[in-house]
Coordinates of C-alpha atoms and ligand atoms in Angstrom, one line a residue:
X1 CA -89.3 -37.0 -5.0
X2 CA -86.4 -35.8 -7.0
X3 CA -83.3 -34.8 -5.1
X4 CA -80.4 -33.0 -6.1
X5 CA -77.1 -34.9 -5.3
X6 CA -74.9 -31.7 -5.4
X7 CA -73.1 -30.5 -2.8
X8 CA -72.0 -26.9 -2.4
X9 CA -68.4 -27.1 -0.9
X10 CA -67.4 -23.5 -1.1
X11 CA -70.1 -20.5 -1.4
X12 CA -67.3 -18.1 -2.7
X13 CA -69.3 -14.7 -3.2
X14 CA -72.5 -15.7 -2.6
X15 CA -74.4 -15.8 0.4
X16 CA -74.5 -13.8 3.6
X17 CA -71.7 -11.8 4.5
X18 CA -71.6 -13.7 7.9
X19 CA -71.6 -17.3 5.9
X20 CA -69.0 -16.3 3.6
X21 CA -66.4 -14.5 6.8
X22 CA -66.4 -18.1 8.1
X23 CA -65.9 -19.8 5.1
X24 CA -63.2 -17.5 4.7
X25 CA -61.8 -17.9 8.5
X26 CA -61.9 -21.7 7.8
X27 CA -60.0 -22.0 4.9
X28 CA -57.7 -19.3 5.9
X29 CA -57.3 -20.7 9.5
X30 CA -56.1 -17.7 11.8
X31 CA -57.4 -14.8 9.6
X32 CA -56.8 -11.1 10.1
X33 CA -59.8 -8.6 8.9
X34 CA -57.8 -6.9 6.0
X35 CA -57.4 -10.6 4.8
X36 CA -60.8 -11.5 5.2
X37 CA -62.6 -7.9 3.6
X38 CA -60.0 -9.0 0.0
X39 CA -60.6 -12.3 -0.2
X40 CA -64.4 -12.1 -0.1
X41 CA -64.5 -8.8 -1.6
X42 CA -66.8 -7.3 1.6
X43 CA -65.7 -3.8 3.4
X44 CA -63.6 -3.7 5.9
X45 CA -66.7 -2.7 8.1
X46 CA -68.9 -5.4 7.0
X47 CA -66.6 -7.7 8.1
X48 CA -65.6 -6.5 11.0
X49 CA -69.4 -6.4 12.2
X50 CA -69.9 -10.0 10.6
X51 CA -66.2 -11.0 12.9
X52 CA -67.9 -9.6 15.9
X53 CA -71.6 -11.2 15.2
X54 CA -70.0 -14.3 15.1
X55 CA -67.7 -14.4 18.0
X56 CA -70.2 -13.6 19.9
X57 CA -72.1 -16.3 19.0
X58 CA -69.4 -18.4 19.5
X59 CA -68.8 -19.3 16.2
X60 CA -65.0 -17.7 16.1
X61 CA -62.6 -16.7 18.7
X62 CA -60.0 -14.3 18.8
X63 CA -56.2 -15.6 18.5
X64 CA -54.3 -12.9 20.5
X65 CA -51.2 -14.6 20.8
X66 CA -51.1 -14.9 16.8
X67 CA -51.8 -11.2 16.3
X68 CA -48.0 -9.9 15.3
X69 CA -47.1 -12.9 13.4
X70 CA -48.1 -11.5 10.2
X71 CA -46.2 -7.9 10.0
X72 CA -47.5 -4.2 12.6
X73 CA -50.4 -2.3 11.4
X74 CA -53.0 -5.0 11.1
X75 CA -56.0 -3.7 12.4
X76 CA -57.6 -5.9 15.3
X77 CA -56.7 -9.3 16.8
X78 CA -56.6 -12.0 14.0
X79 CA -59.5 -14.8 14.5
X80 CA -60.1 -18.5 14.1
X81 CA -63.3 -21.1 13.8
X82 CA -63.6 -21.6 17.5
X83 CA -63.4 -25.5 17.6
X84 CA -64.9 -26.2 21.0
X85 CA -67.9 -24.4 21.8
X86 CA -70.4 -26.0 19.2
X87 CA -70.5 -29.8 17.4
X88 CA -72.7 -31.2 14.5
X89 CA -73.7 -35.0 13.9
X90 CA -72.3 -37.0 10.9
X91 CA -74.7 -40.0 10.5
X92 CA -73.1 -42.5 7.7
X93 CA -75.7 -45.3 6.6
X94 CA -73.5 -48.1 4.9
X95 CA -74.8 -51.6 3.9
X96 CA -73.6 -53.3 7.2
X97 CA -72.4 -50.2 9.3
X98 CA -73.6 -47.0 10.6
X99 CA -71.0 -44.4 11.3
X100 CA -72.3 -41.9 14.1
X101 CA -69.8 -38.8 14.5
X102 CA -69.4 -35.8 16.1
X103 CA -68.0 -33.0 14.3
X104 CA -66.5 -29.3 15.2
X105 CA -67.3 -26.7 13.0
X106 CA -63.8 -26.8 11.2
X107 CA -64.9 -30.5 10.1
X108 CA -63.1 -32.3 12.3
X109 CA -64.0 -35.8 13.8
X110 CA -64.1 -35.0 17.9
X111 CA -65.8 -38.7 18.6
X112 CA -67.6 -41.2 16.8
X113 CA -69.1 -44.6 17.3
X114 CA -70.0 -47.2 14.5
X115 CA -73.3 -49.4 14.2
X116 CA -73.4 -52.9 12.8
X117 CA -76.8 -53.2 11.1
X118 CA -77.6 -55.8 8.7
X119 CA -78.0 -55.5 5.0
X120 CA -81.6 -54.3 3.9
X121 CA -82.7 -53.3 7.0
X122 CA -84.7 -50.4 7.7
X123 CA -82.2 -47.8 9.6
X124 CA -82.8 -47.5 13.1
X125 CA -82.6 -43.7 13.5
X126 CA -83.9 -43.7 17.0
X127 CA -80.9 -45.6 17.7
X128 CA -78.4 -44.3 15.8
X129 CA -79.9 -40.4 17.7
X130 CA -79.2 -42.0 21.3
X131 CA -75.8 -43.0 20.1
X132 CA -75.3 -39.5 18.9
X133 CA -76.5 -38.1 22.5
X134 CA -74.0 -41.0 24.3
X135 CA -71.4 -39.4 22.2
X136 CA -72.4 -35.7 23.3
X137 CA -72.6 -36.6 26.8
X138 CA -68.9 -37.0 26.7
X139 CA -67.7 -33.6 25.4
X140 CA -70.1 -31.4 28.3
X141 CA -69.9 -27.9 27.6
X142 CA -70.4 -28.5 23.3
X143 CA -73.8 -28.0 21.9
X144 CA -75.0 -29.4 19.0
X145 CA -76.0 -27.0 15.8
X146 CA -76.9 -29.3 12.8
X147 CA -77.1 -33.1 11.3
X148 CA -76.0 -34.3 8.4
X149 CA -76.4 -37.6 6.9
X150 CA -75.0 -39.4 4.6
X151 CA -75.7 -43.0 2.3
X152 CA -76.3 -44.8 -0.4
X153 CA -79.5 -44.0 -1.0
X154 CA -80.2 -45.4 -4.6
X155 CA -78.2 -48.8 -3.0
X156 CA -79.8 -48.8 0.1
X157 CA -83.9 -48.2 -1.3
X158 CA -84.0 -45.0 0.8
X159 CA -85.2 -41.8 0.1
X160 CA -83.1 -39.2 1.5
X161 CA -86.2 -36.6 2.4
X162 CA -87.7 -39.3 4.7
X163 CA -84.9 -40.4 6.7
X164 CA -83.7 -36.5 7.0
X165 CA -87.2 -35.8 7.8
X166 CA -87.0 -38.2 10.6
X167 CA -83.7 -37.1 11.9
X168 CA -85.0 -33.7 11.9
X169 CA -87.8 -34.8 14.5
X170 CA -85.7 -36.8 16.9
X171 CA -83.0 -34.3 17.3
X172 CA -84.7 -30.9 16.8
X173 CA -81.8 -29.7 14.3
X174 CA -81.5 -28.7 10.9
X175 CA -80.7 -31.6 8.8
X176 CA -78.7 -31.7 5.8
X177 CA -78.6 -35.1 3.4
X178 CA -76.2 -35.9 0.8
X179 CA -74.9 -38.9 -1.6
X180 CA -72.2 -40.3 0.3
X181 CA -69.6 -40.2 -3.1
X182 CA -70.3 -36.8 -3.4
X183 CA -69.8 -35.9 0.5
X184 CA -66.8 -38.1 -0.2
X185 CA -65.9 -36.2 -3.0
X186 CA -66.4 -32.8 -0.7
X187 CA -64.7 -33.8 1.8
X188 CA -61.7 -34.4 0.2
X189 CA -61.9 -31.0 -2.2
X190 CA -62.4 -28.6 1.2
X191 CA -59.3 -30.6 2.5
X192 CA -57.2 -29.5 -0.3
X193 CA -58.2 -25.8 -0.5
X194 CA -55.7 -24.9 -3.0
X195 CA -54.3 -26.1 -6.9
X196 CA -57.9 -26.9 -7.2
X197 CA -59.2 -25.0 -10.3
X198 CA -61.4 -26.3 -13.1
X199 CA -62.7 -29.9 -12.9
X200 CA -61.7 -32.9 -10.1
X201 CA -63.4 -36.8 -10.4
X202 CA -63.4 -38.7 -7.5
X203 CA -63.8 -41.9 -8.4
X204 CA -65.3 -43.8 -5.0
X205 CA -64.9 -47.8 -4.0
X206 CA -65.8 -49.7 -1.2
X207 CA -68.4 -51.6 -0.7
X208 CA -70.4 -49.4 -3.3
X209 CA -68.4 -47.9 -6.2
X210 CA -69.2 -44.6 -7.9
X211 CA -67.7 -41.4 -9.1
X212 CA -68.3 -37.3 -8.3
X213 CA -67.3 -34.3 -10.0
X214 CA -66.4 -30.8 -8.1
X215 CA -66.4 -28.2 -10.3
X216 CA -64.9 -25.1 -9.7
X217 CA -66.6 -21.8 -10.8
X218 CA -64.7 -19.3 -9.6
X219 CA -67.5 -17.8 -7.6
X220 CA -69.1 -21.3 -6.3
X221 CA -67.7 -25.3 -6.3
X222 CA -70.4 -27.6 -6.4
X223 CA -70.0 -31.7 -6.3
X224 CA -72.4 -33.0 -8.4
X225 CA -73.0 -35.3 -11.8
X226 CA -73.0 -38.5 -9.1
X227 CA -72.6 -41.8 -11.3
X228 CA -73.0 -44.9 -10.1
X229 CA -70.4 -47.9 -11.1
X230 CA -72.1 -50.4 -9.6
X231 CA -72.9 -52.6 -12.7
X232 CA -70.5 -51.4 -14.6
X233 CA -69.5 -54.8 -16.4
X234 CA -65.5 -56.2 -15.8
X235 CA -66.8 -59.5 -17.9
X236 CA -66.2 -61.7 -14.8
X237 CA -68.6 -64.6 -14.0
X238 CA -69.6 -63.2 -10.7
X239 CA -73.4 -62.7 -10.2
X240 CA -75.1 -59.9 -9.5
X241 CA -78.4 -59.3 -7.6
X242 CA -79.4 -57.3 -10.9
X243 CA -79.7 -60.1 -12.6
X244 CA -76.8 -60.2 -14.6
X245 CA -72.9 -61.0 -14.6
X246 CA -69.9 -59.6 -13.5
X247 CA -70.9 -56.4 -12.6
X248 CA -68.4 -54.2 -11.1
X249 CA -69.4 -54.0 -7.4
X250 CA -69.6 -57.7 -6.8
X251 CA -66.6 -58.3 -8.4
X252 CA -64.3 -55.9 -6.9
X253 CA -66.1 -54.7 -3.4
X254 CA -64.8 -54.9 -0.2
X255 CA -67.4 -57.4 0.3
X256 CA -66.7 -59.0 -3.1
X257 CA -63.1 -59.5 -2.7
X258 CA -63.3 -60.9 1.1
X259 CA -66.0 -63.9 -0.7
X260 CA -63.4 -64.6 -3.3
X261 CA -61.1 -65.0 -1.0
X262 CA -63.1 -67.2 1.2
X263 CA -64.5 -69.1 -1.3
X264 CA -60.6 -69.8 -2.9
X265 CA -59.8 -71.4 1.1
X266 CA -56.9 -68.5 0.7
X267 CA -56.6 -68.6 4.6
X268 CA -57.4 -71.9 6.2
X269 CA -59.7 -70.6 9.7
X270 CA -62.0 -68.7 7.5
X271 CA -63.6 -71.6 5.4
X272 CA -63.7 -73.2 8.7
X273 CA -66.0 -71.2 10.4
X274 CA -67.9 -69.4 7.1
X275 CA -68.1 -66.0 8.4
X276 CA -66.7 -62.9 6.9
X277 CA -63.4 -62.0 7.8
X278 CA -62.7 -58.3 7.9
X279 CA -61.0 -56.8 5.4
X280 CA -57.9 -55.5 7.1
X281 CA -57.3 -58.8 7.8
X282 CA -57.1 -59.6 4.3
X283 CA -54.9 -56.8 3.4
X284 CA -52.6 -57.8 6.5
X285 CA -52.5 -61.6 5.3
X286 CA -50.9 -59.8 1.9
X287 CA -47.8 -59.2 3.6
X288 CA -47.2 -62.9 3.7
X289 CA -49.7 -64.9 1.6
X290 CA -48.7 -64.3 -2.3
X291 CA -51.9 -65.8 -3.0
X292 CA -54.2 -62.9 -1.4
X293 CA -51.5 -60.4 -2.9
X294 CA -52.5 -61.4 -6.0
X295 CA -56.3 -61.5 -5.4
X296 CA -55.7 -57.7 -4.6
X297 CA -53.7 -57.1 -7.4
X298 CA -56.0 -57.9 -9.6
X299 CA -58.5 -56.1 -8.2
X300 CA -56.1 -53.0 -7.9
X301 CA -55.7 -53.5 -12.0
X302 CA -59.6 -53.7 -12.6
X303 CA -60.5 -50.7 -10.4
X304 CA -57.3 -48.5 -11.7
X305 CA -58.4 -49.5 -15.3
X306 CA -62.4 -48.7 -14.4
X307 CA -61.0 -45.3 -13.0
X308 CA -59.5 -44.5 -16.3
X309 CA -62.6 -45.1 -17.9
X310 CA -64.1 -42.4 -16.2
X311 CA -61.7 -40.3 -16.5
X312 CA -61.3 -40.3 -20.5
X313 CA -65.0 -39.9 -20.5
X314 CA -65.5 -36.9 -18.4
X315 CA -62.2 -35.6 -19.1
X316 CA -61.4 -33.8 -15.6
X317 CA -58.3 -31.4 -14.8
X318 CA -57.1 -34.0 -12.1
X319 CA -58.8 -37.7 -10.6
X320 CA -58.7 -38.2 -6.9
X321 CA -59.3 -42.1 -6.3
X322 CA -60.6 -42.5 -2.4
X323 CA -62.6 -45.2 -0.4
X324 CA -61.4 -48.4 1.3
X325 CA -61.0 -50.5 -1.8
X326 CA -58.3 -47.7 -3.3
X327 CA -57.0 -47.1 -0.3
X328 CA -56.9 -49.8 2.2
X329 CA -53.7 -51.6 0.5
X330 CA -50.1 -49.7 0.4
X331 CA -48.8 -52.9 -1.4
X332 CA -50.8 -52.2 -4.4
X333 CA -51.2 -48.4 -5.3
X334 CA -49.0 -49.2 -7.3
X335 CA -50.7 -52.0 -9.3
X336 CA -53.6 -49.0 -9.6
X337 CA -52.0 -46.3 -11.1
X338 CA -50.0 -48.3 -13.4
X339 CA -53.1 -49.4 -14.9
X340 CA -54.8 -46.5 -14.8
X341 CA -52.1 -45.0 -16.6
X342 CA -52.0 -47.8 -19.3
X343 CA -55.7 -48.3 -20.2
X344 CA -56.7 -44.3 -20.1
X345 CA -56.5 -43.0 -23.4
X346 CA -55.7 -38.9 -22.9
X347 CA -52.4 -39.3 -21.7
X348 CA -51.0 -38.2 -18.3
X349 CA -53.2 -36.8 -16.1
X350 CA -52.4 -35.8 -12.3
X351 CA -54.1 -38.9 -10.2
X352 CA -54.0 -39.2 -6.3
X353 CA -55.3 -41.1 -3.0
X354 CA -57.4 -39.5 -0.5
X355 CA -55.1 -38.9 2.7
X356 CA -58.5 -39.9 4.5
X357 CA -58.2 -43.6 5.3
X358 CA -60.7 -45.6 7.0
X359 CA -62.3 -42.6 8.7
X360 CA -63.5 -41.3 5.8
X361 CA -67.2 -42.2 6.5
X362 CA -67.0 -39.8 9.4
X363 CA -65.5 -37.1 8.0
X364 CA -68.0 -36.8 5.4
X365 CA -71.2 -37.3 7.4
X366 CA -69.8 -34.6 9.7
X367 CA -69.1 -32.2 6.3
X368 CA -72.3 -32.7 5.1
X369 CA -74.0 -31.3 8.6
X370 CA -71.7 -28.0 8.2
X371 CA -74.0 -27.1 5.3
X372 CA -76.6 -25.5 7.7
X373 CA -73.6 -23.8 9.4
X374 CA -72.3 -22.2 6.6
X375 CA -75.3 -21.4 4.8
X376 CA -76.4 -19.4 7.7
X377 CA -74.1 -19.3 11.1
X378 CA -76.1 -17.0 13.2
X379 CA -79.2 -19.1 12.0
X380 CA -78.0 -22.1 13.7
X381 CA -76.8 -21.0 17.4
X382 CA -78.2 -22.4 20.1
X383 CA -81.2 -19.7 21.4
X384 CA -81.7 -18.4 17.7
X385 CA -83.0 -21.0 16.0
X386 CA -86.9 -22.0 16.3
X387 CA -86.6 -25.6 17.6
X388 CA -84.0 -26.2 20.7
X389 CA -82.0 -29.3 20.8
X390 CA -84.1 -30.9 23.7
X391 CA -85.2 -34.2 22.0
X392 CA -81.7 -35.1 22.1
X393 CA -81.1 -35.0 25.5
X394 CA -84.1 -38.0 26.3
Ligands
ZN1 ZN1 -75.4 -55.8 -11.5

């Protein structure tokens, strides 16, 4: 079964006049009515009905106390996304970890809880739902409107329909899937709202490494065109469970770069015992151990000239490098953009971090599950929808 990997981050003028006033609302953050009708184009009477539709549904509240900020005359009390009444689910299916989240309907993390699992196992859904419930049980008063989940799927051998399908049975809510790069990748766009025009790469590393492209339409911004730069080859000597050499994920990982360091006794206690260190660890031995700052140097210089790669072959307006493996080291975002900047081929080019750190997984399961929400609010609300939450609260 073939499924689309594009997300749709921002419906623009499409859709129904209730989906796009809270788009509008969200990006705006405390929006009058007047501001609302011209940015979406609707009359001032549509909107207005489609304000009160939804803050009676609990989807918006008013903002009295903000109402004269903005100059006299305004018609009506400005609103906001009402943060508290509702919350989806962001599941994240890594290699090692689930990431369970709850989100409010601006796309903020309220509460989240993360799985070990280990590599190649089936996902234990069942499982991760009761984690989900745990988590609701501790904001009372919040009911939950939609899932989304997030993964590797191609990595992990999964087919997205299935495990969404399941998800769908155990909580009774609307579940929406996604590529994690590309929720990544939306995530990050809907964060930055604005100086956003024409075409952003996200080029994605952590344990899996990959790249997304939002493109902006005017009227719609979808993330899509999801590559995969897992075997891209670096020419090390590192094998790959492909079959070849050198490939790009087992040679610059998170995973990766935590076995070279092992395996080079970098730091004495881990060949003792054999296991895994984290990786902050690793990035906080840096500080003092020139040998692991140069092990994430080089890896810094391989990923920033991989990233520039990309970039001179799909040519965007601006590159946004986020994940772990860009982000997780201040000491060497350096060592990454001076590469990039050296091995890319079309001159300058604006190139930035991700201001999402290690939550990132999170946030993007938890974007992902607004889809349903801002494809259809009303459709979602508790009481208006054809299967109740109930099989969540077992
Ligand atoms: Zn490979």
């Amino acid at each position: 079964m073939h499924i689309s990997p594009t997300i749709t981050v921002s419906r623009g003028r499409l859709g129904l006049a209730t989906a796009q006033v809270l788009e509008q609302v969200r990006a705006i953050g405390v929006a009058h009515r007047d501001e609302i009708a011209s940015s979406t184009g609707l009359s001032l009477a549509t909107v207005g009905r489609a304000v009160g539709q939804l803050t009676e549904a609990g989807l918006l509240r008013e903002c009295p106390r903000k109402g004269r900020a903005r100059g006299l005359g305004r018609p009506g009390i400005p609103v906001e996304v009402d943060p508290d009444a509702y919350v989806t689910i962001g599941i994240h299916v890594g290699r090692r970890i689930a990431t369970v989240a709850l989100g409010d309907l601006t796309g903020r993390v309220v509460a989240q809880d993360a799985v070990r699992r280990s590599a190649g196992a089936v996902p234990d859904l069942a499982g991760i739902s009761r984690r989900a419930a745990a988590l609701l049980a501790g904001l009372p008063g919040r009911a939950p409107v939609s899932t989304g989940v997030v993964g590797p799927w191609r990595e992990l051998g999964l087919a997205p329909s299935n495990v969404g399908a399941e998800l769908g049975e155990l909580t009774g809510l609307p579940v929406r899937t996604g590529d994690h790069i590309a929720a990544v990748a939306a995530t990050e766009f809907l964060h930055r709202r604005h100086g956003t025009p024409g075409v952003t790469l996200y080029v994605y590393a952590r344990d899996t490494v990959g790249f997304a492209v939002a493109v902006d339409k005017g009227t719609q911004t979808e993330v899509s065109r999801v590559g995969s730069l897992s075997h891209y080859p670096t020419g090390s000597h590192v094998s790959c469970w492909c079959g070849r050499t050198g490939c790009l994920e087992v040679t610059a990982g998170d995973d990766a770069v935590l076995r070279a360091a092992r395996d080079a006794c970098l730091l004495e206690d881990w060949s003792a015992t054999g296991d895994i260190p984290s990786i902050t660890r690793l990035y906080a031995a840096a500080a003092s151990e020139p040998a692991v700052l140069e092990l994430l140097r080089r890896r810094a210089g391989l990923l920033g000239r991989v990233a520039a790669s990309v970039r001179d072959i799909v040519a965007p307006d601006r590159v946004v490098l986020v994940g772990q493996a860009f982000t997780g080291s201040s000491a060497v975002l350096g060592d990454i953009t001076d590469a990039f900047a050296e091995a890319s081929a079309l001159g300058e080019v604006p190139v930035s971090f991700t201001r999402f750190g290690a939550g990132i997984q999170a946030v993007a399961a938890c974007t992902v599950a607004l889809g349903p929400v801002y494809d259809d609010p009303l459709g979602v609300v508790p009481g208006r929808r054809p299967h109740p939450s109930a099989a969540l609260a077992d």
